[in-house]
PDB file of C-alpha atoms in Angstrom:
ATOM      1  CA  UNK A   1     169.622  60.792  99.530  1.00  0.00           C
ATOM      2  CA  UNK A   2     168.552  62.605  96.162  1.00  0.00           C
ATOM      3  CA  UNK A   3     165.763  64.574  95.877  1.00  0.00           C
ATOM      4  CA  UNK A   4     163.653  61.995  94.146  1.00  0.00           C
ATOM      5  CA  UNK A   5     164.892  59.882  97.466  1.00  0.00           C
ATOM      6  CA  UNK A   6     163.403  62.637  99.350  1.00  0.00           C
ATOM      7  CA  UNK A   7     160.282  63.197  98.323  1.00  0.00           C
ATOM      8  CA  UNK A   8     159.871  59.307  97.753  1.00  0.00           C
ATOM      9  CA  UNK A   9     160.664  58.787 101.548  1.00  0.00           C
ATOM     10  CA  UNK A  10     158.039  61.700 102.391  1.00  0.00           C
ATOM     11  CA  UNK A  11     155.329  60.647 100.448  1.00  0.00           C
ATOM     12  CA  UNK A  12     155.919  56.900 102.072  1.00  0.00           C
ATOM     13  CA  UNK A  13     156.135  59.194 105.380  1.00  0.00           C
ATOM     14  CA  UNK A  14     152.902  61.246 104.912  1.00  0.00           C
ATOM     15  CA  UNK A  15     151.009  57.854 103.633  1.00  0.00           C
ATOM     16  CA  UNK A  16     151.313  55.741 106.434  1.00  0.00           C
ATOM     17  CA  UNK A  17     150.590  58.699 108.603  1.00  0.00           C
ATOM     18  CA  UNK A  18     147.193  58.866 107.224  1.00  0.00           C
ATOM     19  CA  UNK A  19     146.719  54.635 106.884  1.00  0.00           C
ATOM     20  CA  UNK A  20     147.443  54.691 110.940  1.00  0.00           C
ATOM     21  CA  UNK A  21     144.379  57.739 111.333  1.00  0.00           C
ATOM     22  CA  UNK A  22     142.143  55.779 109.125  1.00  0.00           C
ATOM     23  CA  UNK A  23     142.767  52.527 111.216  1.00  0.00           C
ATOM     24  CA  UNK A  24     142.187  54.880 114.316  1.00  0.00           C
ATOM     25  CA  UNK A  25     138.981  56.374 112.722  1.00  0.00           C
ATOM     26  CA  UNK A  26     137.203  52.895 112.071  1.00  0.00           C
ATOM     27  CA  UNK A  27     137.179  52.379 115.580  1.00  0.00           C
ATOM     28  CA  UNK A  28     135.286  55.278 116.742  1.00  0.00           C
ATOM     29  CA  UNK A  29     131.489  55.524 117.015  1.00  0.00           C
ATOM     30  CA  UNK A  30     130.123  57.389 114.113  1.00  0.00           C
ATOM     31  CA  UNK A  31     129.308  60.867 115.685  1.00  0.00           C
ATOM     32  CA  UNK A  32     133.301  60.612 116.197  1.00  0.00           C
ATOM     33  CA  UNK A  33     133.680  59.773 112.641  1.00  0.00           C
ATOM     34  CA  UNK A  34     131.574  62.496 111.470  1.00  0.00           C
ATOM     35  CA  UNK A  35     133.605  65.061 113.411  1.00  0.00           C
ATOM     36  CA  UNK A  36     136.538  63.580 112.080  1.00  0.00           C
ATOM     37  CA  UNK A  37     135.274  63.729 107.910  1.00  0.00           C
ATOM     38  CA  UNK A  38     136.248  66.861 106.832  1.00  0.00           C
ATOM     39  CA  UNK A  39     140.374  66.383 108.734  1.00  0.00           C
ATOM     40  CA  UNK A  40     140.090  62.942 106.775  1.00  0.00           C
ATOM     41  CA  UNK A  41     139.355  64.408 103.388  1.00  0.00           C
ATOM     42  CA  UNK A  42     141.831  67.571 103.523  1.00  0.00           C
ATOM     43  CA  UNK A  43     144.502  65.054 104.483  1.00  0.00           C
ATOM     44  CA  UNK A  44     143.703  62.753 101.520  1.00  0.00           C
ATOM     45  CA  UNK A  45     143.955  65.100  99.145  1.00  0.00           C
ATOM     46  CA  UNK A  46     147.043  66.452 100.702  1.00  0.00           C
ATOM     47  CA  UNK A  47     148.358  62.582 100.126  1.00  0.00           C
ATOM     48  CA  UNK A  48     147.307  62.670  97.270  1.00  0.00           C
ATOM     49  CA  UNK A  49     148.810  66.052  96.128  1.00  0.00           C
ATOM     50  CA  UNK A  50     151.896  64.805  97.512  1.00  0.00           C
ATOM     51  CA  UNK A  51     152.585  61.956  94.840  1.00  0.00           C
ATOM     52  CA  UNK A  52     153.092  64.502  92.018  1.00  0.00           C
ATOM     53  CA  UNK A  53     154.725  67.219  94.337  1.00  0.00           C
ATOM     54  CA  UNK A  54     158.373  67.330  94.279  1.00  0.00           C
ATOM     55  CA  UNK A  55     159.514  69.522  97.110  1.00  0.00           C
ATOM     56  CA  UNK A  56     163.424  70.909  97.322  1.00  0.00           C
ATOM     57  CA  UNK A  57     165.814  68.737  99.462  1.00  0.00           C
ATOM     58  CA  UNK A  58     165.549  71.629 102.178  1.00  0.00           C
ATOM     59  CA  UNK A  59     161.697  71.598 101.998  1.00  0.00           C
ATOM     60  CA  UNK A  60     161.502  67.701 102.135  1.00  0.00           C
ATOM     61  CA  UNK A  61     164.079  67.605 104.589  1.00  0.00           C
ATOM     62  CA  UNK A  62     162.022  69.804 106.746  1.00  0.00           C
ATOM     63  CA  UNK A  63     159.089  67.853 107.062  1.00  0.00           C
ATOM     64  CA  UNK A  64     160.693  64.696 107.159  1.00  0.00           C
ATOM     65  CA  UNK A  65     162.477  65.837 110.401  1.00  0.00           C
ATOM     66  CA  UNK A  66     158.753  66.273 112.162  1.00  0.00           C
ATOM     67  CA  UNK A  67     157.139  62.887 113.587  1.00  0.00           C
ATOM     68  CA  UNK A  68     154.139  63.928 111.741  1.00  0.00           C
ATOM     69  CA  UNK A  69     154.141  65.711 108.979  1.00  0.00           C
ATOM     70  CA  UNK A  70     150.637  65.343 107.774  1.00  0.00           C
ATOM     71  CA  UNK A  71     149.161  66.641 110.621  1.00  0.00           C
ATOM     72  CA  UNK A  72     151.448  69.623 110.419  1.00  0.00           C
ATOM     73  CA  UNK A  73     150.190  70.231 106.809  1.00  0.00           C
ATOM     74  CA  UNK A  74     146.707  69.963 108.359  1.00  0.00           C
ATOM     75  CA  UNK A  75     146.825  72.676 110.876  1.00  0.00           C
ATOM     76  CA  UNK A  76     148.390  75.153 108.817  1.00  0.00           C
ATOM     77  CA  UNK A  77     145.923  74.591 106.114  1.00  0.00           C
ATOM     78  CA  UNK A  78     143.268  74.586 108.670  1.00  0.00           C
ATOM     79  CA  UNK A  79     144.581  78.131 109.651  1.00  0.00           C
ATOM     80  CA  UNK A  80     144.229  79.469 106.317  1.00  0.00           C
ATOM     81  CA  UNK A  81     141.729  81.244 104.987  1.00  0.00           C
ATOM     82  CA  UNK A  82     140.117  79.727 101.589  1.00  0.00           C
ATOM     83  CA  UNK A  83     137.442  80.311  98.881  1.00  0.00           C
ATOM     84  CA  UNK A  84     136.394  77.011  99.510  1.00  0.00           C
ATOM     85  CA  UNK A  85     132.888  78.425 101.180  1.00  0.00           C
ATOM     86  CA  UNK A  86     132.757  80.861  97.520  1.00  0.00           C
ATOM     87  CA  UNK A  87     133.405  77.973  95.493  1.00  0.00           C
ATOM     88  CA  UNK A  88     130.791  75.519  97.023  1.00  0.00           C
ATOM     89  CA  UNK A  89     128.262  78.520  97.008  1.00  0.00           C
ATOM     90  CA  UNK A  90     129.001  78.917  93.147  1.00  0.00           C
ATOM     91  CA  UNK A  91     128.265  75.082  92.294  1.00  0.00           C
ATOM     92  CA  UNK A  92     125.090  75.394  94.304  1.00  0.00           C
ATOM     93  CA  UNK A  93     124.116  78.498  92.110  1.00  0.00           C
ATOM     94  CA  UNK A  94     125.536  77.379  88.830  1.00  0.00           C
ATOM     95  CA  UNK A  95     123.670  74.016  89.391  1.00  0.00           C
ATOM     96  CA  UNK A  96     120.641  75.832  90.061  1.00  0.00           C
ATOM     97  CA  UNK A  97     121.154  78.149  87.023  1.00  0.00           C
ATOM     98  CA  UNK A  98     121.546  74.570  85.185  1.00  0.00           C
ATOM     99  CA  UNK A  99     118.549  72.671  86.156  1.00  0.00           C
ATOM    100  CA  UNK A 100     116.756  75.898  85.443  1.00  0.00           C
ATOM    101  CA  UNK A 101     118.186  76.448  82.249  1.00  0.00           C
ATOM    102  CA  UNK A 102     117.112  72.730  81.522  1.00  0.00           C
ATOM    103  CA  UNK A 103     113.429  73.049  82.998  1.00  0.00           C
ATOM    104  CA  UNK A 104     113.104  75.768  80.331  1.00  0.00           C
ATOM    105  CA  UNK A 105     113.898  74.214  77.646  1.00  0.00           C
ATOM    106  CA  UNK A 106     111.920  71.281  78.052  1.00  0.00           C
ATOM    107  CA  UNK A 107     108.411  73.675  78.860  1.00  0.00           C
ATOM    108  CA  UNK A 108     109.772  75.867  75.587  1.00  0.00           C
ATOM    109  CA  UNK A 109     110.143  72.612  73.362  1.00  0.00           C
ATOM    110  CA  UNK A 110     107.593  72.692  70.441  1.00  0.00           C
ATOM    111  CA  UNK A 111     105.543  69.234  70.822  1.00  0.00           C
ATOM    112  CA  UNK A 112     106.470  67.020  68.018  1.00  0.00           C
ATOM    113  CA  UNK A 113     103.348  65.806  65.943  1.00  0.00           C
ATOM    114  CA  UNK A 114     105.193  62.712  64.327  1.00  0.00           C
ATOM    115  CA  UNK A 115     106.869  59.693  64.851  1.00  0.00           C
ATOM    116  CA  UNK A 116     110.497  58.691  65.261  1.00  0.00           C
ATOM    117  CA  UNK A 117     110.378  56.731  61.660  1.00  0.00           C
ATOM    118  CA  UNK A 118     109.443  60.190  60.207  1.00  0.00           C
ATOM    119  CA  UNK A 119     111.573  62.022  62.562  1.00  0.00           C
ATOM    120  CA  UNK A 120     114.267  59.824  61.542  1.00  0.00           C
ATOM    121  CA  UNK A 121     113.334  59.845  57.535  1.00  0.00           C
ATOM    122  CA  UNK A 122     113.215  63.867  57.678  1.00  0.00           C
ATOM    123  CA  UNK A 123     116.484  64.427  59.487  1.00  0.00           C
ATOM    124  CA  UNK A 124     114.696  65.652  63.010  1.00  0.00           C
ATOM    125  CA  UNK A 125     115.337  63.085  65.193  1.00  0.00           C
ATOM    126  CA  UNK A 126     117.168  66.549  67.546  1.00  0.00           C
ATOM    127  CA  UNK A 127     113.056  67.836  67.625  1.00  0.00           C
ATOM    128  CA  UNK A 128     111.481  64.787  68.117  1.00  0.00           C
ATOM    129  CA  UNK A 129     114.093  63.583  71.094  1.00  0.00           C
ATOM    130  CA  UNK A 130     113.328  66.831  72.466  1.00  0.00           C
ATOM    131  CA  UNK A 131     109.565  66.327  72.750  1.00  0.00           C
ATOM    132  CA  UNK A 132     110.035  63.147  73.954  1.00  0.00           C
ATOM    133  CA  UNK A 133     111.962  64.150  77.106  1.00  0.00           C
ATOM    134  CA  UNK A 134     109.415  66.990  77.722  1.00  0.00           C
ATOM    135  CA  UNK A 135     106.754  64.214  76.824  1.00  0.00           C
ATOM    136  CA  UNK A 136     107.947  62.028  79.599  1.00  0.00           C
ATOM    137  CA  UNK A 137     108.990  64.728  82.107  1.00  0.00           C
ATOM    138  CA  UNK A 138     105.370  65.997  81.230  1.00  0.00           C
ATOM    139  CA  UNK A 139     103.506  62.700  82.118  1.00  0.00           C
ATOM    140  CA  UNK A 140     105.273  62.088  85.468  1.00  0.00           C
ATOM    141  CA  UNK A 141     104.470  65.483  86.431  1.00  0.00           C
ATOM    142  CA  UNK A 142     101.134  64.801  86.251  1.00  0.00           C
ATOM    143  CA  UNK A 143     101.208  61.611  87.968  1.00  0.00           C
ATOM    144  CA  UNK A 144     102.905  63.378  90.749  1.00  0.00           C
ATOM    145  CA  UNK A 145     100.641  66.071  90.886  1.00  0.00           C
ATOM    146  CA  UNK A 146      97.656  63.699  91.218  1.00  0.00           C
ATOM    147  CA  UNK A 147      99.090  62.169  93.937  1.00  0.00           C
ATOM    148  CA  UNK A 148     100.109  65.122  95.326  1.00  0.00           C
ATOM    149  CA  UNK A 149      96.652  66.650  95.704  1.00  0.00           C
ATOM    150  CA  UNK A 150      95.160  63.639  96.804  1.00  0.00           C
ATOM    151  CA  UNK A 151      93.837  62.502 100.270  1.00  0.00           C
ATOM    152  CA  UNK A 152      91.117  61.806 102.325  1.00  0.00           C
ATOM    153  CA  UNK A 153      89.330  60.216  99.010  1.00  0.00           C
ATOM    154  CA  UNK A 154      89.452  63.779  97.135  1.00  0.00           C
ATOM    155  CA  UNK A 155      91.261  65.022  94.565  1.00  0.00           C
ATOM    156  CA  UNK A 156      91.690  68.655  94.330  1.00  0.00           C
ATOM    157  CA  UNK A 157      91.667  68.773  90.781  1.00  0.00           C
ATOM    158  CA  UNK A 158      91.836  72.425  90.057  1.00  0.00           C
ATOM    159  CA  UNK A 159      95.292  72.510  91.839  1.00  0.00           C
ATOM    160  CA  UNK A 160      96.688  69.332  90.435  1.00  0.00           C
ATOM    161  CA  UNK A 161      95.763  70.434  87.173  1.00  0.00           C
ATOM    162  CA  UNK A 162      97.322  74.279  87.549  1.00  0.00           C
ATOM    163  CA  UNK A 163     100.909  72.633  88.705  1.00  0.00           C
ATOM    164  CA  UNK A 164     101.111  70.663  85.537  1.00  0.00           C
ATOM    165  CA  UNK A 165      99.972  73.101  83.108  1.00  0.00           C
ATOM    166  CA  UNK A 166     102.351  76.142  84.602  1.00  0.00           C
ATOM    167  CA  UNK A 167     104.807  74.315  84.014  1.00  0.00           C
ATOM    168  CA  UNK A 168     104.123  72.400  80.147  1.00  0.00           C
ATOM    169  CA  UNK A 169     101.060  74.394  78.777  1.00  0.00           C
ATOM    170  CA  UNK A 170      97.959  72.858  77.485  1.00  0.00           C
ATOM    171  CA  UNK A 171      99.228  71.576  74.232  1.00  0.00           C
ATOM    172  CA  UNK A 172     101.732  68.721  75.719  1.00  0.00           C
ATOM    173  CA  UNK A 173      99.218  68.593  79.060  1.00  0.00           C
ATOM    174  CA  UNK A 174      96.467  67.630  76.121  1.00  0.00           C
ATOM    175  CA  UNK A 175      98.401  65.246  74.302  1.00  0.00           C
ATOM    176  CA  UNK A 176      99.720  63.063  77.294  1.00  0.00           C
ATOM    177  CA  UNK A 177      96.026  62.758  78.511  1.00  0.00           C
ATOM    178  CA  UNK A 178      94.779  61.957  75.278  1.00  0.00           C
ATOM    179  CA  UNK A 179      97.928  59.432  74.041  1.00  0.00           C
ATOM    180  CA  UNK A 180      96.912  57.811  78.287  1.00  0.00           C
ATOM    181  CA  UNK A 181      93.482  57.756  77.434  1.00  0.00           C
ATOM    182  CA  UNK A 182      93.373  55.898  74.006  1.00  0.00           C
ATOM    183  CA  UNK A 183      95.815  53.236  75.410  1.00  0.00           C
ATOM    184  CA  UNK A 184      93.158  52.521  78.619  1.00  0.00           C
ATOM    185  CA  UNK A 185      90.224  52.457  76.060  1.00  0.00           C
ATOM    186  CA  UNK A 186      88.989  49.624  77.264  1.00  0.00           C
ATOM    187  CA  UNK A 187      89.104  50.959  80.791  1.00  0.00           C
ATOM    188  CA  UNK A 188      85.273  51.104  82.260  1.00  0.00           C
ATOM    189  CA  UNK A 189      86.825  53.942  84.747  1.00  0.00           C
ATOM    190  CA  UNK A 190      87.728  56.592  81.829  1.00  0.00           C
ATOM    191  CA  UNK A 191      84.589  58.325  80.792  1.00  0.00           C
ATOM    192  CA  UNK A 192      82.843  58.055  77.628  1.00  0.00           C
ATOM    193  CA  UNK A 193      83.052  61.664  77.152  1.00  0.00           C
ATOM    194  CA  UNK A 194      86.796  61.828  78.013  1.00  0.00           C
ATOM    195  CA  UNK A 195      87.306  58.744  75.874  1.00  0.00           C
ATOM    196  CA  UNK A 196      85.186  60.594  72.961  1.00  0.00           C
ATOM    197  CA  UNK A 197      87.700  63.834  73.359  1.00  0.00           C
ATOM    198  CA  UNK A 198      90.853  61.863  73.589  1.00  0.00           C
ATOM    199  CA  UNK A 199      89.883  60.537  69.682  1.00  0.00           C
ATOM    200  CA  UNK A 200      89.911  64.121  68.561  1.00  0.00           C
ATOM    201  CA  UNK A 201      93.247  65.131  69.770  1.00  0.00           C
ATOM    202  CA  UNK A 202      95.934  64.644  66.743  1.00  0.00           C
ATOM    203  CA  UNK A 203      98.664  61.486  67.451  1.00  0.00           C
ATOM    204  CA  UNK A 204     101.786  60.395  65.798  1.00  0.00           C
ATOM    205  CA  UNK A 205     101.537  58.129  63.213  1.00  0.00           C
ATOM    206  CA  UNK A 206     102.481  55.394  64.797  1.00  0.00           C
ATOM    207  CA  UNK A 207     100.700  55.929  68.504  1.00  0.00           C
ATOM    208  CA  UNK A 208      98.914  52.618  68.353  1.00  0.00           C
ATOM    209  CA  UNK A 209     101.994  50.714  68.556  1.00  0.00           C
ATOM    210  CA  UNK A 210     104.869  52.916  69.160  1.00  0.00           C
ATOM    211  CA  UNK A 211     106.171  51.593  72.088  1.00  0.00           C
ATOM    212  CA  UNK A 212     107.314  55.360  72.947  1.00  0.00           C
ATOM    213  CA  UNK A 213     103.943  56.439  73.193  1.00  0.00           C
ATOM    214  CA  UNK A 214     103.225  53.585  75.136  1.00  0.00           C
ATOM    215  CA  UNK A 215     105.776  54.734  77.763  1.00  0.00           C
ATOM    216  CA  UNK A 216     103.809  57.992  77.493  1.00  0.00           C
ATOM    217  CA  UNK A 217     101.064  56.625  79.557  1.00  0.00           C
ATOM    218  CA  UNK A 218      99.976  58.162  83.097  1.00  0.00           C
ATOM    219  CA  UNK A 219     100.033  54.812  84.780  1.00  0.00           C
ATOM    220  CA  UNK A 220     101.501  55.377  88.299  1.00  0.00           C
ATOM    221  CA  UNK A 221      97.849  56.720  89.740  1.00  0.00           C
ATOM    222  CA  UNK A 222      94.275  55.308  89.648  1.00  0.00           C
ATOM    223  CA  UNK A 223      92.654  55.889  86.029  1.00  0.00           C
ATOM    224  CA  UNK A 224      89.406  57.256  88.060  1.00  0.00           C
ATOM    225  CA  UNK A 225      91.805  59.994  89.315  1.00  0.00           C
ATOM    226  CA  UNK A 226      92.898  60.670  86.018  1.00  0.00           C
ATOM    227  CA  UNK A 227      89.692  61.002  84.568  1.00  0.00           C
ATOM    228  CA  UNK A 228      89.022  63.545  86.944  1.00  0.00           C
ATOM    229  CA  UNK A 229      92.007  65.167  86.401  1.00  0.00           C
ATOM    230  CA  UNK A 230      91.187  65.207  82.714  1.00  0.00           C
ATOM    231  CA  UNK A 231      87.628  66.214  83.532  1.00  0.00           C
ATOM    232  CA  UNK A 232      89.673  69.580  84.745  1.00  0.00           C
ATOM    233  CA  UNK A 233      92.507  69.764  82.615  1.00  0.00           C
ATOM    234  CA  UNK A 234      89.744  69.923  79.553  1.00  0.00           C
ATOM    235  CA  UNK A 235      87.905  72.767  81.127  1.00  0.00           C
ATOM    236  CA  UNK A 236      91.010  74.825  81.311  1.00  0.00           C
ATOM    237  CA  UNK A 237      91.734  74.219  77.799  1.00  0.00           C
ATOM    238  CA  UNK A 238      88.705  76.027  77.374  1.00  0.00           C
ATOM    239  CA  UNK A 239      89.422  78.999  79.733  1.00  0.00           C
ATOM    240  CA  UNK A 240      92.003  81.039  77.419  1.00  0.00           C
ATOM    241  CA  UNK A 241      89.980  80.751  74.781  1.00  0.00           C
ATOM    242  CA  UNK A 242      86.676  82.388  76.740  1.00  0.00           C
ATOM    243  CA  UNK A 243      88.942  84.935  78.453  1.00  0.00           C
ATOM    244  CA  UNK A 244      90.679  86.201  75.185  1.00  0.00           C
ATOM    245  CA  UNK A 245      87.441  86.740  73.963  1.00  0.00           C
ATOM    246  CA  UNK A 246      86.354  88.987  76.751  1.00  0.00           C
ATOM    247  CA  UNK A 247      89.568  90.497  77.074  1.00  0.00           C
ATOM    248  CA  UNK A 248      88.868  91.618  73.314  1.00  0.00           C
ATOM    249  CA  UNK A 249      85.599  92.718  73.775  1.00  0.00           C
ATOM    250  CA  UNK A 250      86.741  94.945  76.914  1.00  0.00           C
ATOM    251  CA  UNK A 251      90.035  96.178  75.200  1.00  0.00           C
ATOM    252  CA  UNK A 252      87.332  97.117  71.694  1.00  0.00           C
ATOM    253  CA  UNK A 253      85.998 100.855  72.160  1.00  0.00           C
ATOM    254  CA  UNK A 254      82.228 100.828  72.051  1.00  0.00           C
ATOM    255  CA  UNK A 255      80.367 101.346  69.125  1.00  0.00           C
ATOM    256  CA  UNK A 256      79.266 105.057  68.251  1.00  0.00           C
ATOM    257  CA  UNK A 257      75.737 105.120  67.078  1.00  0.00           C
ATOM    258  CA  UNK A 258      74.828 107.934  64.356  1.00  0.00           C
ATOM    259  CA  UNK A 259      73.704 110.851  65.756  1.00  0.00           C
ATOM    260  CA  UNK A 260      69.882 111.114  65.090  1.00  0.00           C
ATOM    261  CA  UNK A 261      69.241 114.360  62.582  1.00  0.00           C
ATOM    262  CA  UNK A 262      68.076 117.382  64.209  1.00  0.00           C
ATOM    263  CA  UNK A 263      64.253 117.919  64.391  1.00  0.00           C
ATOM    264  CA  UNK A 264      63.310 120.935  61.838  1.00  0.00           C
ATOM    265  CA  UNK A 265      61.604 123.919  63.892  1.00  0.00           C
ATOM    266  CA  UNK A 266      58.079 124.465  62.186  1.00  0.00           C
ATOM    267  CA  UNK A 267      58.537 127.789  59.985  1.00  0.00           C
ATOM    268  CA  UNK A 268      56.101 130.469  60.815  1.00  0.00           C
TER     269      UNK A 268
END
């Protein structure tokens, strides 16, 4: 045989060597199978390697002289020692650099004031996609952290509302509660006064019927819980705004008062 005969013949060799484990591997019970799934996978990919491999006739003579040459290219690799452990410990790091990396960007993204026509019309459709995915990631967040804090028929609002702000800030916080709470207008179980604040806080253009906006909408918790979220979220708005003030006042040296004249002595 040629080489190409060779390394055909092996290949065919190595390949029904690992169809007859397989077949023997279905039968077992599954902790069996389990103890068996890493041996499976090295050995497919060592089929696998073997279809563009082309070994020298000594080399594929070799093997093909063993009764089982896959397992034999098993144990050896089995016996070596790999970076496989440094490069799985890598992906979990550089995935968790990733999702990291993404988290940021989407609490850093500037919230976009307009719609997707204007977005579209002034060439910032980049921005406004953006703000939409921190929009969205934003409003689930907050559904999540409702029903998080819940139970026992309380809601701990202060935490719920601490989660979600740490990790957008009050400006995309304020706009998702507002853009929920002038959708559910007609909701008796939103507050006046929350419905009253919600109609100050600036919306797109289009918010009325953008069907964007309406995607925007905390809708996977009970609108009483999100008016008391709300309720909370609005009175940490407030807090920066107090707090720099102090903070101001503290940091400000105190005013010096004039130094009253001296009293003249009487002459005598």
């Amino acid at each position: 045989m040629n080489t190409n005969d060779l390394n055909t013949a092996l290949y065919e060799k190595i390949a029904a060597e690992q169809d007859k484990f397989r077949d023997w591997l279905k039968s077992q019970p599954p902790a069996e199978i389990l103890n068996h799934a890493y041996e499976y996978t090295v050995r497919e990919d060592i089929v696998m390697a073997m279809e563009e491999l082309e070994l020298t006739d000594a080399q594929a003579k070799a093997l093909l002289d063993s009764p089982s040459p896959l397992a034999d290219v098993y144990r050896y690799f089995e016996k070596l020692e790999t970076g496989y452990m440094d490069v799985i410990r890598d992906s979990i790091e550089n995935r968790a650099d990733d999702v990291c990396r993404a988290q940021e960007e989407l609490r850093s993204a500037p919230l976009y004031p307009h719609s997707a026509v204007y977005a579209s019309e002034h060439g910032e459709m980049a921005q406004y996609n953006l703000s939409y995915q921190a929009n969205s990631a934003c409003k689930e967040a907050i559904e999540q952290a409702i029903s998080a804090h819940y139970g026992e028929n309380r809601l701990d609002t202060e935490s719920a509302v601490k989660d979600v702000l740490k990790k957008f800030g009050p400006e995309r916080v304020q706009f998702i509660l507002a853009n929920t709470i002038q959708h559910k207008n007609h909701d008796g179980r939103i507050s006046q006064d929350n419905k009253a604040w919600a109609k100050t806080i600036p919306m797109p253009e289009d918010s009325g019927t953008s069907r964007h906006c309406a995607y925007l909408v905390v809708d996977g918790v009970n609108p009483g819980l999100t008016d008391l979220f709300t309720r909370q979220a609005r009175k940490a708005f407030q807090e920066p705004e107090k707090g720099s003030v102090l903070q101001k006042l503290k940091q400000e040296p105190p005013a010096h008062k004039p130094a009253a004249p001296k009293k003249r002595e009487p002459e005598r």
